[in-house]
Amino acid sequence: IVVSLQDDKTKVVRTKAARHKSSGRFNIIGGAFSVSENADKFLAKLKALGYDARIIDKKLHMVSYGSFSTREEALAAMEKIRSLQSDVWLMLL
């Protein structure tokens, strides 16, 4: 799935989710972009909200909300994130 952003008018609110270090194999993907500038823009938005976000694939520019060591941790975090963005998915690296 490739998402192409024009002007992103998505309303995003800060959550009280705990901050996680990006060190796990389970990544919550918020978007995959063909244009690197769009990925950078979305990455900056997530970082401003307090997520330990990163771009995990340089070809498709997949932006992760964060990574987790266990599937259970990732699913719990993804449940909270879905209140902000319903179309996130879990990726195992």
N, CA, C and O atoms as a CHARMM CRD file, in Angstrom:
* protein
*
  372
    1    1 ILE  N      0.85600  -1.17400   0.00000 PROA 1      0.00000
    2    1 ILE  CA     0.00000   0.00000   0.00000 PROA 1      0.00000
    3    1 ILE  C      0.89500   1.22700   0.00000 PROA 1      0.00000
    4    1 ILE  O      1.77400   1.36800   0.85000 PROA 1      0.00000
    5    2 VAL  N      0.66800   2.09400  -0.93900 PROA 2      0.00000
    6    2 VAL  CA     1.43400   3.33000  -1.03000 PROA 2      0.00000
    7    2 VAL  C      0.47700   4.49100  -0.84200 PROA 2      0.00000
    8    2 VAL  O     -0.56500   4.55900  -1.49300 PROA 2      0.00000
    9    3 VAL  N      0.83200   5.40000   0.04400 PROA 3      0.00000
   10    3 VAL  CA     0.01200   6.57400   0.32700 PROA 3      0.00000
   11    3 VAL  C      0.73400   7.79100  -0.21800 PROA 3      0.00000
   12    3 VAL  O      1.91300   7.99800   0.06800 PROA 3      0.00000
   13    4 SER  N      0.04500   8.58100  -0.98700 PROA 4      0.00000
   14    4 SER  CA     0.62200   9.80600  -1.51700 PROA 4      0.00000
   15    4 SER  C     -0.08000  10.98300  -0.85900 PROA 4      0.00000
   16    4 SER  O     -1.28900  11.15100  -1.01600 PROA 4      0.00000
   17    5 LEU  N      0.66100  11.79500  -0.12700 PROA 5      0.00000
   18    5 LEU  CA     0.07700  12.94100   0.57200 PROA 5      0.00000
   19    5 LEU  C      0.17700  14.20300  -0.26100 PROA 5      0.00000
   20    5 LEU  O      1.18800  14.45800  -0.91500 PROA 5      0.00000
   21    6 GLN  N     -0.86700  14.97100  -0.22500 PROA 6      0.00000
   22    6 GLN  CA    -0.78900  16.30800  -0.76400 PROA 6      0.00000
   23    6 GLN  C     -0.66700  17.20100   0.44800 PROA 6      0.00000
   24    6 GLN  O      0.35000  17.13900   1.13900 PROA 6      0.00000
   25    7 ASP  N     -1.64400  18.02200   0.73500 PROA 7      0.00000
   26    7 ASP  CA    -1.64300  18.76800   1.98700 PROA 7      0.00000
   27    7 ASP  C     -2.32600  17.91000   3.02900 PROA 7      0.00000
   28    7 ASP  O     -3.51900  17.62500   2.92300 PROA 7      0.00000
   29    8 ASP  N     -1.58300  17.50300   4.02300 PROA 8      0.00000
   30    8 ASP  CA    -2.11000  16.64100   5.06500 PROA 8      0.00000
   31    8 ASP  C     -2.89000  17.47700   6.06700 PROA 8      0.00000
   32    8 ASP  O     -2.30400  18.25400   6.82000 PROA 8      0.00000
   33    9 LYS  N     -4.19900  17.32200   6.07900 PROA 9      0.00000
   34    9 LYS  CA    -5.05200  18.08300   6.97900 PROA 9      0.00000
   35    9 LYS  C     -5.58400  17.19700   8.10300 PROA 9      0.00000
   36    9 LYS  O     -6.56100  17.54400   8.76700 PROA 9      0.00000
   37   10 THR  N     -4.93900  16.05900   8.30900 PROA 10     0.00000
   38   10 THR  CA    -5.35300  15.13000   9.35300 PROA 10     0.00000
   39   10 THR  C     -5.17200  15.76600  10.71300 PROA 10     0.00000
   40   10 THR  O     -4.09900  16.27800  11.03100 PROA 10     0.00000
   41   11 LYS  N     -6.22300  15.73300  11.51400 PROA 11     0.00000
   42   11 LYS  CA    -6.12900  16.26100  12.86800 PROA 11     0.00000
   43   11 LYS  C     -5.54500  15.16400  13.75200 PROA 11     0.00000
   44   11 LYS  O     -6.08400  14.06000  13.82600 PROA 11     0.00000
   45   12 VAL  N     -4.46300  15.47400  14.40700 PROA 12     0.00000
   46   12 VAL  CA    -3.77900  14.50300  15.24900 PROA 12     0.00000
   47   12 VAL  C     -3.66200  15.08800  16.64200 PROA 12     0.00000
   48   12 VAL  O     -3.34500  16.26500  16.81100 PROA 12     0.00000
   49   13 VAL  N     -3.92100  14.25500  17.63600 PROA 13     0.00000
   50   13 VAL  CA    -3.81600  14.70900  19.02000 PROA 13     0.00000
   51   13 VAL  C     -2.74000  13.91400  19.73700 PROA 13     0.00000
   52   13 VAL  O     -2.47600  12.75700  19.40800 PROA 13     0.00000
   53   14 ARG  N     -2.13300  14.54300  20.70900 PROA 14     0.00000
   54   14 ARG  CA    -1.08700  13.89800  21.49400 PROA 14     0.00000
   55   14 ARG  C     -1.72800  12.88400  22.43600 PROA 14     0.00000
   56   14 ARG  O     -2.75800  13.15400  23.05300 PROA 14     0.00000
   57   15 THR  N     -1.10200  11.71300  22.53600 PROA 15     0.00000
   58   15 THR  CA    -1.58500  10.69600  23.46000 PROA 15     0.00000
   59   15 THR  C     -0.66100  10.64900  24.66800 PROA 15     0.00000
   60   15 THR  O      0.40800  11.26000  24.67600 PROA 15     0.00000
   61   16 LYS  N     -1.08200   9.93000  25.66600 PROA 16     0.00000
   62   16 LYS  CA    -0.25000   9.74900  26.84900 PROA 16     0.00000
   63   16 LYS  C      0.45400   8.40100  26.79200 PROA 16     0.00000
   64   16 LYS  O      0.78500   7.82300  27.82700 PROA 16     0.00000
   65   17 ALA  N      0.68000   7.90700  25.58700 PROA 17     0.00000
   66   17 ALA  CA     1.34800   6.61100  25.42600 PROA 17     0.00000
   67   17 ALA  C      2.78600   6.70100  25.91300 PROA 17     0.00000
   68   17 ALA  O      3.45600   7.72100  25.75400 PROA 17     0.00000
   69   18 ALA  N      3.23700   5.62100  26.50300 PROA 18     0.00000
   70   18 ALA  CA     4.62500   5.57200  26.96700 PROA 18     0.00000
   71   18 ALA  C      5.55900   5.56800  25.77200 PROA 18     0.00000
   72   18 ALA  O      5.25400   4.98500  24.73200 PROA 18     0.00000
   73   19 ARG  N      6.67100   6.20800  25.92600 PROA 19     0.00000
   74   19 ARG  CA     7.65400   6.27100  24.85900 PROA 19     0.00000
   75   19 ARG  C      8.45600   4.97400  24.84100 PROA 19     0.00000
   76   19 ARG  O      8.90200   4.49800  25.88500 PROA 19     0.00000
   77   20 HSD  N      8.63700   4.41100  23.65800 PROA 20     0.00000
   78   20 HSD  CA     9.36400   3.15800  23.51200 PROA 20     0.00000
   79   20 HSD  C     10.59000   3.37300  22.65000 PROA 20     0.00000
   80   20 HSD  O     10.55700   4.14600  21.69300 PROA 20     0.00000
   81   21 LYS  N     11.64800   2.70500  22.98100 PROA 21     0.00000
   82   21 LYS  CA    12.85400   2.73700  22.15300 PROA 21     0.00000
   83   21 LYS  C     12.63000   1.87400  20.91900 PROA 21     0.00000
   84   21 LYS  O     12.01100   0.81400  21.00900 PROA 21     0.00000
   85   22 SER  N     13.12400   2.31600  19.77200 PROA 22     0.00000
   86   22 SER  CA    13.01700   1.53400  18.54600 PROA 22     0.00000
   87   22 SER  C     14.11500   0.47800  18.52800 PROA 22     0.00000
   88   22 SER  O     15.18600   0.68400  17.95600 PROA 22     0.00000
   89   23 SER  N     13.83300  -0.63600  19.15300 PROA 23     0.00000
   90   23 SER  CA    14.84300  -1.67900  19.20100 PROA 23     0.00000
   91   23 SER  C     14.26000  -3.05500  18.95200 PROA 23     0.00000
   92   23 SER  O     14.99300  -4.04400  18.95700 PROA 23     0.00000
   93   24 GLY  N     12.97100  -3.13800  18.73800 PROA 24     0.00000
   94   24 GLY  CA    12.33500  -4.43100  18.57700 PROA 24     0.00000
   95   24 GLY  C     12.11800  -4.81300  17.13000 PROA 24     0.00000
   96   24 GLY  O     12.41700  -4.05500  16.20700 PROA 24     0.00000
   97   25 ARG  N     11.59100  -6.00500  16.96200 PROA 25     0.00000
   98   25 ARG  CA    11.32500  -6.53400  15.62600 PROA 25     0.00000
   99   25 ARG  C      9.92300  -6.19800  15.14200 PROA 25     0.00000
  100   25 ARG  O      9.65200  -6.28300  13.94400 PROA 25     0.00000
  101   26 PHE  N      9.03200  -5.82100  16.04200 PROA 26     0.00000
  102   26 PHE  CA     7.64400  -5.53800  15.69000 PROA 26     0.00000
  103   26 PHE  C      7.45900  -4.03400  15.53700 PROA 26     0.00000
  104   26 PHE  O      7.60600  -3.28100  16.49900 PROA 26     0.00000
  105   27 ASN  N      7.13600  -3.60500  14.32300 PROA 27     0.00000
  106   27 ASN  CA     6.99300  -2.17900  14.02200 PROA 27     0.00000
  107   27 ASN  C      5.55700  -1.85700  13.66500 PROA 27     0.00000
  108   27 ASN  O      4.91800  -2.59100  12.91100 PROA 27     0.00000
  109   28 ILE  N      5.04900  -0.76600  14.20100 PROA 28     0.00000
  110   28 ILE  CA     3.71100  -0.29600  13.86500 PROA 28     0.00000
  111   28 ILE  C      3.87400   0.72100  12.74200 PROA 28     0.00000
  112   28 ILE  O      4.40600   1.81200  12.94900 PROA 28     0.00000
  113   29 ILE  N      3.41400   0.35400  11.56000 PROA 29     0.00000
  114   29 ILE  CA     3.61000   1.18200  10.37200 PROA 29     0.00000
  115   29 ILE  C      2.42600   2.12400  10.20300 PROA 29     0.00000
  116   29 ILE  O      1.27300   1.69600  10.15600 PROA 29     0.00000
  117   30 GLY  N      2.72900   3.40400  10.11300 PROA 30     0.00000
  118   30 GLY  CA     1.69700   4.42300   9.93700 PROA 30     0.00000
  119   30 GLY  C      1.54600   4.86100   8.50100 PROA 30     0.00000
  120   30 GLY  O      0.53000   5.46100   8.14800 PROA 30     0.00000
  121   31 GLY  N      2.52100   4.58300   7.66500 PROA 31     0.00000
  122   31 GLY  CA     2.42600   4.97800   6.27000 PROA 31     0.00000
  123   31 GLY  C      3.60800   4.49000   5.46700 PROA 31     0.00000
  124   31 GLY  O      4.68700   4.23800   6.00400 PROA 31     0.00000
  125   32 ALA  N      3.38900   4.35900   4.17200 PROA 32     0.00000
  126   32 ALA  CA     4.44500   3.98600   3.23000 PROA 32     0.00000
  127   32 ALA  C      4.35100   4.97500   2.07000 PROA 32     0.00000
  128   32 ALA  O      3.30400   5.10400   1.43500 PROA 32     0.00000
  129   33 PHE  N      5.43000   5.65400   1.81000 PROA 33     0.00000
  130   33 PHE  CA     5.41200   6.76900   0.86800 PROA 33     0.00000
  131   33 PHE  C      6.39000   6.56000  -0.27600 PROA 33     0.00000
  132   33 PHE  O      7.50600   6.08300  -0.06900 PROA 33     0.00000
  133   34 SER  N      5.97300   6.91300  -1.47400 PROA 34     0.00000
  134   34 SER  CA     6.87700   6.83600  -2.61500 PROA 34     0.00000
  135   34 SER  C      7.74100   8.09400  -2.71700 PROA 34     0.00000
  136   34 SER  O      8.80000   8.07100  -3.34500 PROA 34     0.00000
  137   35 VAL  N      7.30100   9.16700  -2.11300 PROA 35     0.00000
  138   35 VAL  CA     8.04100  10.43000  -2.13000 PROA 35     0.00000
  139   35 VAL  C      8.66500  10.63500  -0.74600 PROA 35     0.00000
  140   35 VAL  O      7.95900  10.71100   0.26000 PROA 35     0.00000
  141   36 SER  N      9.98700  10.72100  -0.71100 PROA 36     0.00000
  142   36 SER  CA    10.69100  10.79800   0.57300 PROA 36     0.00000
  143   36 SER  C     10.29400  12.02600   1.38700 PROA 36     0.00000
  144   36 SER  O     10.27400  11.96400   2.61600 PROA 36     0.00000
  145   37 GLU  N      9.97800  13.13600   0.73000 PROA 37     0.00000
  146   37 GLU  CA     9.58600  14.34100   1.46200 PROA 37     0.00000
  147   37 GLU  C      8.29500  14.11700   2.24900 PROA 37     0.00000
  148   37 GLU  O      8.14800  14.63500   3.35500 PROA 37     0.00000
  149   38 ASN  N      7.36100  13.34800   1.68500 PROA 38     0.00000
  150   38 ASN  CA     6.12400  13.04000   2.39000 PROA 38     0.00000
  151   38 ASN  C      6.39800  12.16500   3.60500 PROA 38     0.00000
  152   38 ASN  O      5.78800  12.34600   4.65900 PROA 38     0.00000
  153   39 ALA  N      7.31500  11.22000   3.45700 PROA 39     0.00000
  154   39 ALA  CA     7.70400  10.36700   4.58100 PROA 39     0.00000
  155   39 ALA  C      8.34900  11.20600   5.67600 PROA 39     0.00000
  156   39 ALA  O      8.05800  11.01600   6.85700 PROA 39     0.00000
  157   40 ASP  N      9.21800  12.12600   5.29400 PROA 40     0.00000
  158   40 ASP  CA     9.88600  12.99800   6.26200 PROA 40     0.00000
  159   40 ASP  C      8.88000  13.87100   7.00900 PROA 40     0.00000
  160   40 ASP  O      9.01600  14.10000   8.21100 PROA 40     0.00000
  161   41 LYS  N      7.87400  14.35200   6.29200 PROA 41     0.00000
  162   41 LYS  CA     6.84200  15.19700   6.88400 PROA 41     0.00000
  163   41 LYS  C      6.02200  14.41200   7.92000 PROA 41     0.00000
  164   41 LYS  O      5.74600  14.90300   9.01500 PROA 41     0.00000
  165   42 PHE  N      5.64300  13.19200   7.55000 PROA 42     0.00000
  166   42 PHE  CA     4.87700  12.35200   8.46700 PROA 42     0.00000
  167   42 PHE  C      5.73600  11.94400   9.66600 PROA 42     0.00000
  168   42 PHE  O      5.24600  11.90800  10.79400 PROA 42     0.00000
  169   43 LEU  N      7.00200  11.64000   9.43100 PROA 43     0.00000
  170   43 LEU  CA     7.93400  11.29800  10.50100 PROA 43     0.00000
  171   43 LEU  C      8.04500  12.44700  11.50500 PROA 43     0.00000
  172   43 LEU  O      7.99900  12.22500  12.71500 PROA 43     0.00000
  173   44 ALA  N      8.18800  13.65400  11.00900 PROA 44     0.00000
  174   44 ALA  CA     8.29200  14.83100  11.88200 PROA 44     0.00000
  175   44 ALA  C      7.03000  15.00800  12.71900 PROA 44     0.00000
  176   44 ALA  O      7.11000  15.37000  13.89200 PROA 44     0.00000
  177   45 LYS  N      5.85800  14.75300  12.12100 PROA 45     0.00000
  178   45 LYS  CA     4.59700  14.87200  12.84600 PROA 45     0.00000
  179   45 LYS  C      4.55300  13.86600  13.99600 PROA 45     0.00000
  180   45 LYS  O      4.16000  14.21300  15.11000 PROA 45     0.00000
  181   46 LEU  N      4.95600  12.61900  13.72900 PROA 46     0.00000
  182   46 LEU  CA     4.92600  11.59100  14.77200 PROA 46     0.00000
  183   46 LEU  C      5.92100  11.89800  15.88400 PROA 46     0.00000
  184   46 LEU  O      5.61500  11.70400  17.06000 PROA 46     0.00000
  185   47 LYS  N      7.10700  12.37500  15.52100 PROA 47     0.00000
  186   47 LYS  CA     8.11000  12.73200  16.53100 PROA 47     0.00000
  187   47 LYS  C      7.60800  13.88400  17.40000 PROA 47     0.00000
  188   47 LYS  O      7.83700  13.89900  18.61000 PROA 47     0.00000
  189   48 ALA  N      6.92700  14.84500  16.78300 PROA 48     0.00000
  190   48 ALA  CA     6.38000  15.97300  17.53900 PROA 48     0.00000
  191   48 ALA  C      5.31600  15.51400  18.52900 PROA 48     0.00000
  192   48 ALA  O      5.09800  16.16500  19.55100 PROA 48     0.00000
  193   49 LEU  N      4.65600  14.40400  18.23300 PROA 49     0.00000
  194   49 LEU  CA     3.65000  13.84700  19.12700 PROA 49     0.00000
  195   49 LEU  C      4.26100  12.95800  20.20400 PROA 49     0.00000
  196   49 LEU  O      3.54700  12.43700  21.06100 PROA 49     0.00000
  197   50 GLY  N      5.58700  12.78400  20.16200 PROA 50     0.00000
  198   50 GLY  CA     6.25900  12.01300  21.20600 PROA 50     0.00000
  199   50 GLY  C      6.55400  10.57200  20.85900 PROA 50     0.00000
  200   50 GLY  O      7.03400   9.82500  21.71200 PROA 50     0.00000
  201   51 TYR  N      6.28400  10.15800  19.63800 PROA 51     0.00000
  202   51 TYR  CA     6.58600   8.78600  19.23600 PROA 51     0.00000
  203   51 TYR  C      8.06200   8.65500  18.88300 PROA 51     0.00000
  204   51 TYR  O      8.69200   9.60900  18.42400 PROA 51     0.00000
  205   52 ASP  N      8.59700   7.47600  19.10000 PROA 52     0.00000
  206   52 ASP  CA     9.97800   7.16700  18.72800 PROA 52     0.00000
  207   52 ASP  C      9.97000   6.68000  17.27900 PROA 52     0.00000
  208   52 ASP  O     10.43000   5.57900  16.97300 PROA 52     0.00000
  209   53 ALA  N      9.44400   7.51700  16.40600 PROA 53     0.00000
  210   53 ALA  CA     9.20400   7.16800  15.01000 PROA 53     0.00000
  211   53 ALA  C     10.50400   7.13300  14.21500 PROA 53     0.00000
  212   53 ALA  O     11.49200   7.77700  14.56800 PROA 53     0.00000
  213   54 ARG  N     10.47000   6.36600  13.13700 PROA 54     0.00000
  214   54 ARG  CA    11.62900   6.28900  12.23500 PROA 54     0.00000
  215   54 ARG  C     11.17500   5.77600  10.88000 PROA 54     0.00000
  216   54 ARG  O     10.10300   5.18600  10.74600 PROA 54     0.00000
  217   55 ILE  N     12.00000   6.00900   9.89300 PROA 55     0.00000
  218   55 ILE  CA    11.76300   5.46200   8.55800 PROA 55     0.00000
  219   55 ILE  C     12.52800   4.14900   8.50000 PROA 55     0.00000
  220   55 ILE  O     13.73400   4.11500   8.74000 PROA 55     0.00000
  221   56 ILE  N     11.82100   3.06500   8.18100 PROA 56     0.00000
  222   56 ILE  CA    12.47100   1.76400   8.25800 PROA 56     0.00000
  223   56 ILE  C     12.80000   1.15200   6.90000 PROA 56     0.00000
  224   56 ILE  O     13.43800   0.10100   6.84500 PROA 56     0.00000
  225   57 ASP  N     12.38700   1.77400   5.82200 PROA 57     0.00000
  226   57 ASP  CA    12.70900   1.25300   4.49800 PROA 57     0.00000
  227   57 ASP  C     12.97100   2.44600   3.59300 PROA 57     0.00000
  228   57 ASP  O     12.09700   3.29300   3.40900 PROA 57     0.00000
  229   58 LYS  N     14.14800   2.51400   3.03700 PROA 58     0.00000
  230   58 LYS  CA    14.52500   3.66900   2.21000 PROA 58     0.00000
  231   58 LYS  C     13.95700   3.59800   0.79700 PROA 58     0.00000
  232   58 LYS  O     13.92700   4.61400   0.10400 PROA 58     0.00000
  233   59 LYS  N     13.50400   2.42000   0.34800 PROA 59     0.00000
  234   59 LYS  CA    12.95100   2.30800  -1.00800 PROA 59     0.00000
  235   59 LYS  C     11.50100   2.77400  -1.04100 PROA 59     0.00000
  236   59 LYS  O     11.10900   3.53900  -1.92200 PROA 59     0.00000
  237   60 LEU  N     10.71000   2.31300  -0.08100 PROA 60     0.00000
  238   60 LEU  CA     9.30300   2.67500  -0.03400 PROA 60     0.00000
  239   60 LEU  C      9.03400   3.73000   1.02900 PROA 60     0.00000
  240   60 LEU  O      7.91900   4.24700   1.10600 PROA 60     0.00000
  241   61 HSD  N     10.01900   4.06300   1.84500 PROA 61     0.00000
  242   61 HSD  CA     9.89700   5.08600   2.88500 PROA 61     0.00000
  243   61 HSD  C      8.76400   4.76500   3.85300 PROA 61     0.00000
  244   61 HSD  O      7.84900   5.56800   4.03900 PROA 61     0.00000
  245   62 MET  N      8.83200   3.57900   4.47000 PROA 62     0.00000
  246   62 MET  CA     7.83900   3.19600   5.46300 PROA 62     0.00000
  247   62 MET  C      8.15600   3.88500   6.78100 PROA 62     0.00000
  248   62 MET  O      9.28900   3.83800   7.26100 PROA 62     0.00000
  249   63 VAL  N      7.15100   4.52300   7.36200 PROA 63     0.00000
  250   63 VAL  CA     7.32500   5.26300   8.60600 PROA 63     0.00000
  251   63 VAL  C      6.69500   4.45600   9.74300 PROA 63     0.00000
  252   63 VAL  O      5.51300   4.11600   9.70400 PROA 63     0.00000
  253   64 SER  N      7.51300   4.16000  10.75600 PROA 64     0.00000
  254   64 SER  CA     7.07400   3.38100  11.90000 PROA 64     0.00000
  255   64 SER  C      6.81500   4.29600  13.09400 PROA 64     0.00000
  256   64 SER  O      7.60600   5.19800  13.37200 PROA 64     0.00000
  257   65 TYR  N      5.71500   4.06700  13.79400 PROA 65     0.00000
  258   65 TYR  CA     5.44200   4.78300  15.04300 PROA 65     0.00000
  259   65 TYR  C      6.46500   4.40700  16.10300 PROA 65     0.00000
  260   65 TYR  O      6.75600   5.19900  16.99900 PROA 65     0.00000
  261   66 GLY  N      7.00600   3.21000  16.00600 PROA 66     0.00000
  262   66 GLY  CA     7.97600   2.69900  16.96900 PROA 66     0.00000
  263   66 GLY  C      8.08800   1.20000  16.81000 PROA 66     0.00000
  264   66 GLY  O      7.27900   0.57500  16.12500 PROA 66     0.00000
  265   67 SER  N      9.09100   0.62600  17.44300 PROA 67     0.00000
  266   67 SER  CA     9.24600  -0.81900  17.37200 PROA 67     0.00000
  267   67 SER  C      9.24000  -1.39700  18.77500 PROA 67     0.00000
  268   67 SER  O      9.57900  -0.72100  19.74500 PROA 67     0.00000
  269   68 PHE  N      8.85300  -2.64300  18.86300 PROA 68     0.00000
  270   68 PHE  CA     8.63200  -3.30100  20.13700 PROA 68     0.00000
  271   68 PHE  C      9.24900  -4.69000  20.12200 PROA 68     0.00000
  272   68 PHE  O      9.34200  -5.32600  19.07200 PROA 68     0.00000
  273   69 SER  N      9.66300  -5.14900  21.27200 PROA 69     0.00000
  274   69 SER  CA    10.33400  -6.43600  21.38600 PROA 69     0.00000
  275   69 SER  C      9.38500  -7.61400  21.26300 PROA 69     0.00000
  276   69 SER  O      9.76700  -8.67700  20.77300 PROA 69     0.00000
  277   70 THR  N      8.15600  -7.43100  21.70600 PROA 70     0.00000
  278   70 THR  CA     7.20200  -8.53800  21.64900 PROA 70     0.00000
  279   70 THR  C      5.95300  -8.13700  20.87400 PROA 70     0.00000
  280   70 THR  O      5.61500  -6.95800  20.76400 PROA 70     0.00000
  281   71 ARG  N      5.29100  -9.13300  20.35200 PROA 71     0.00000
  282   71 ARG  CA     4.05700  -8.91800  19.60600 PROA 71     0.00000
  283   71 ARG  C      2.98900  -8.32200  20.52700 PROA 71     0.00000
  284   71 ARG  O      2.22200  -7.45500  20.11100 PROA 71     0.00000
  285   72 GLU  N      2.94200  -8.78500  21.76700 PROA 72     0.00000
  286   72 GLU  CA     1.95200  -8.30400  22.71900 PROA 72     0.00000
  287   72 GLU  C      2.11000  -6.81000  22.98700 PROA 72     0.00000
  288   72 GLU  O      1.12300  -6.07500  23.00900 PROA 72     0.00000
  289   73 GLU  N      3.35700  -6.35400  23.19100 PROA 73     0.00000
  290   73 GLU  CA     3.61000  -4.92900  23.40300 PROA 73     0.00000
  291   73 GLU  C      3.16100  -4.11900  22.19100 PROA 73     0.00000
  292   73 GLU  O      2.52700  -3.07300  22.32500 PROA 73     0.00000
  293   74 ALA  N      3.49900  -4.62000  21.01100 PROA 74     0.00000
  294   74 ALA  CA     3.15600  -3.91700  19.77300 PROA 74     0.00000
  295   74 ALA  C      1.64900  -3.82900  19.59100 PROA 74     0.00000
  296   74 ALA  O      1.13200  -2.77800  19.21300 PROA 74     0.00000
  297   75 LEU  N      0.93500  -4.92300  19.85700 PROA 75     0.00000
  298   75 LEU  CA    -0.52100  -4.91400  19.69700 PROA 75     0.00000
  299   75 LEU  C     -1.19000  -3.96400  20.69000 PROA 75     0.00000
  300   75 LEU  O     -2.16300  -3.29200  20.34900 PROA 75     0.00000
  301   76 ALA  N     -0.66700  -3.90800  21.91900 PROA 76     0.00000
  302   76 ALA  CA    -1.21800  -2.97900  22.91200 PROA 76     0.00000
  303   76 ALA  C     -1.01400  -1.53600  22.47300 PROA 76     0.00000
  304   76 ALA  O     -1.92700  -0.71800  22.58800 PROA 76     0.00000
  305   77 ALA  N      0.17600  -1.21800  21.97000 PROA 77     0.00000
  306   77 ALA  CA     0.44900   0.14000  21.49700 PROA 77     0.00000
  307   77 ALA  C     -0.37700   0.46300  20.26100 PROA 77     0.00000
  308   77 ALA  O     -0.87200   1.58100  20.11600 PROA 77     0.00000
  309   78 MET  N     -0.52800  -0.51700  19.36700 PROA 78     0.00000
  310   78 MET  CA    -1.28200  -0.29400  18.13600 PROA 78     0.00000
  311   78 MET  C     -2.74700   0.00400  18.44900 PROA 78     0.00000
  312   78 MET  O     -3.37900   0.79200  17.74400 PROA 78     0.00000
  313   79 GLU  N     -3.29000  -0.60900  19.48800 PROA 79     0.00000
  314   79 GLU  CA    -4.67400  -0.34300  19.88000 PROA 79     0.00000
  315   79 GLU  C     -4.85200   1.12900  20.26200 PROA 79     0.00000
  316   79 GLU  O     -5.85600   1.74400  19.90200 PROA 79     0.00000
  317   80 LYS  N     -3.89300   1.69100  20.98100 PROA 80     0.00000
  318   80 LYS  CA    -3.95000   3.10500  21.35100 PROA 80     0.00000
  319   80 LYS  C     -3.77000   4.00100  20.12800 PROA 80     0.00000
  320   80 LYS  O     -4.46000   5.01100  19.98400 PROA 80     0.00000
  321   81 ILE  N     -2.84600   3.62800  19.25400 PROA 81     0.00000
  322   81 ILE  CA    -2.55600   4.43100  18.05900 PROA 81     0.00000
  323   81 ILE  C     -3.75400   4.45300  17.12700 PROA 81     0.00000
  324   81 ILE  O     -3.99000   5.45600  16.45200 PROA 81     0.00000
  325   82 ARG  N     -4.50900   3.37700  17.07700 PROA 82     0.00000
  326   82 ARG  CA    -5.66800   3.32100  16.18100 PROA 82     0.00000
  327   82 ARG  C     -6.72500   4.36000  16.51600 PROA 82     0.00000
  328   82 ARG  O     -7.58600   4.64500  15.68400 PROA 82     0.00000
  329   83 SER  N     -6.68200   4.93300  17.71100 PROA 83     0.00000
  330   83 SER  CA    -7.61300   6.02500  18.01500 PROA 83     0.00000
  331   83 SER  C     -7.23400   7.29100  17.25000 PROA 83     0.00000
  332   83 SER  O     -8.06100   8.18200  17.05900 PROA 83     0.00000
  333   84 LEU  N     -5.96900   7.36000  16.81400 PROA 84     0.00000
  334   84 LEU  CA    -5.48900   8.48900  16.01800 PROA 84     0.00000
  335   84 LEU  C     -5.52000   8.19100  14.52400 PROA 84     0.00000
  336   84 LEU  O     -5.87000   9.04600  13.71100 PROA 84     0.00000
  337   85 GLN  N     -5.14900   6.96500  14.18200 PROA 85     0.00000
  338   85 GLN  CA    -5.03800   6.57300  12.78100 PROA 85     0.00000
  339   85 GLN  C     -5.48200   5.12500  12.65200 PROA 85     0.00000
  340   85 GLN  O     -4.82700   4.22200  13.17200 PROA 85     0.00000
  341   86 SER  N     -6.58200   4.90400  11.96800 PROA 86     0.00000
  342   86 SER  CA    -7.17700   3.56900  11.93200 PROA 86     0.00000
  343   86 SER  C     -6.46900   2.59700  10.99200 PROA 86     0.00000
  344   86 SER  O     -6.61400   1.38500  11.14900 PROA 86     0.00000
  345   87 ASP  N     -5.71500   3.09000  10.02900 PROA 87     0.00000
  346   87 ASP  CA    -5.13000   2.20400   9.02200 PROA 87     0.00000
  347   87 ASP  C     -3.64900   1.90200   9.25500 PROA 87     0.00000
  348   87 ASP  O     -2.87200   1.85300   8.30100 PROA 87     0.00000
  349   88 VAL  N     -3.25500   1.70100  10.50700 PROA 88     0.00000
  350   88 VAL  CA    -1.88600   1.28200  10.80700 PROA 88     0.00000
  351   88 VAL  C     -1.82100  -0.23300  10.75500 PROA 88     0.00000
  352   88 VAL  O     -2.84100  -0.91000  10.89200 PROA 88     0.00000
  353   89 TRP  N     -0.61800  -0.76900  10.55700 PROA 89     0.00000
  354   89 TRP  CA    -0.47100  -2.21500  10.54200 PROA 89     0.00000
  355   89 TRP  C      0.83800  -2.61100  11.20900 PROA 89     0.00000
  356   89 TRP  O      1.74000  -1.79300  11.38800 PROA 89     0.00000
  357   90 LEU  N      0.91900  -3.87700  11.56800 PROA 90     0.00000
  358   90 LEU  CA     2.07700  -4.42200  12.26700 PROA 90     0.00000
  359   90 LEU  C      2.98700  -5.11500  11.27000 PROA 90     0.00000
  360   90 LEU  O      2.52500  -5.90100  10.44300 PROA 90     0.00000
  361   91 MET  N      4.27100  -4.82800  11.34700 PROA 91     0.00000
  362   91 MET  CA     5.24200  -5.42700  10.44000 PROA 91     0.00000
  363   91 MET  C      6.34700  -6.07700  11.26900 PROA 91     0.00000
  364   91 MET  O      6.87400  -5.47200  12.20200 PROA 91     0.00000
  365   92 LEU  N      6.68400  -7.29800  10.92000 PROA 92     0.00000
  366   92 LEU  CA     7.74400  -8.01700  11.60100 PROA 92     0.00000
  367   92 LEU  C      9.01800  -7.90500  10.76200 PROA 92     0.00000
  368   92 LEU  O      9.03400  -8.28000   9.58900 PROA 92     0.00000
  369   93 LEU  N     10.07800  -7.38800  11.37200 PROA 93     0.00000
  370   93 LEU  CA    11.36600  -7.26800  10.66700 PROA 93     0.00000
  371   93 LEU  C     12.27300  -8.41900  11.00300 PROA 93     0.00000
  372   93 LEU  O     13.39700  -8.48600  10.50400 PROA 93     0.00000
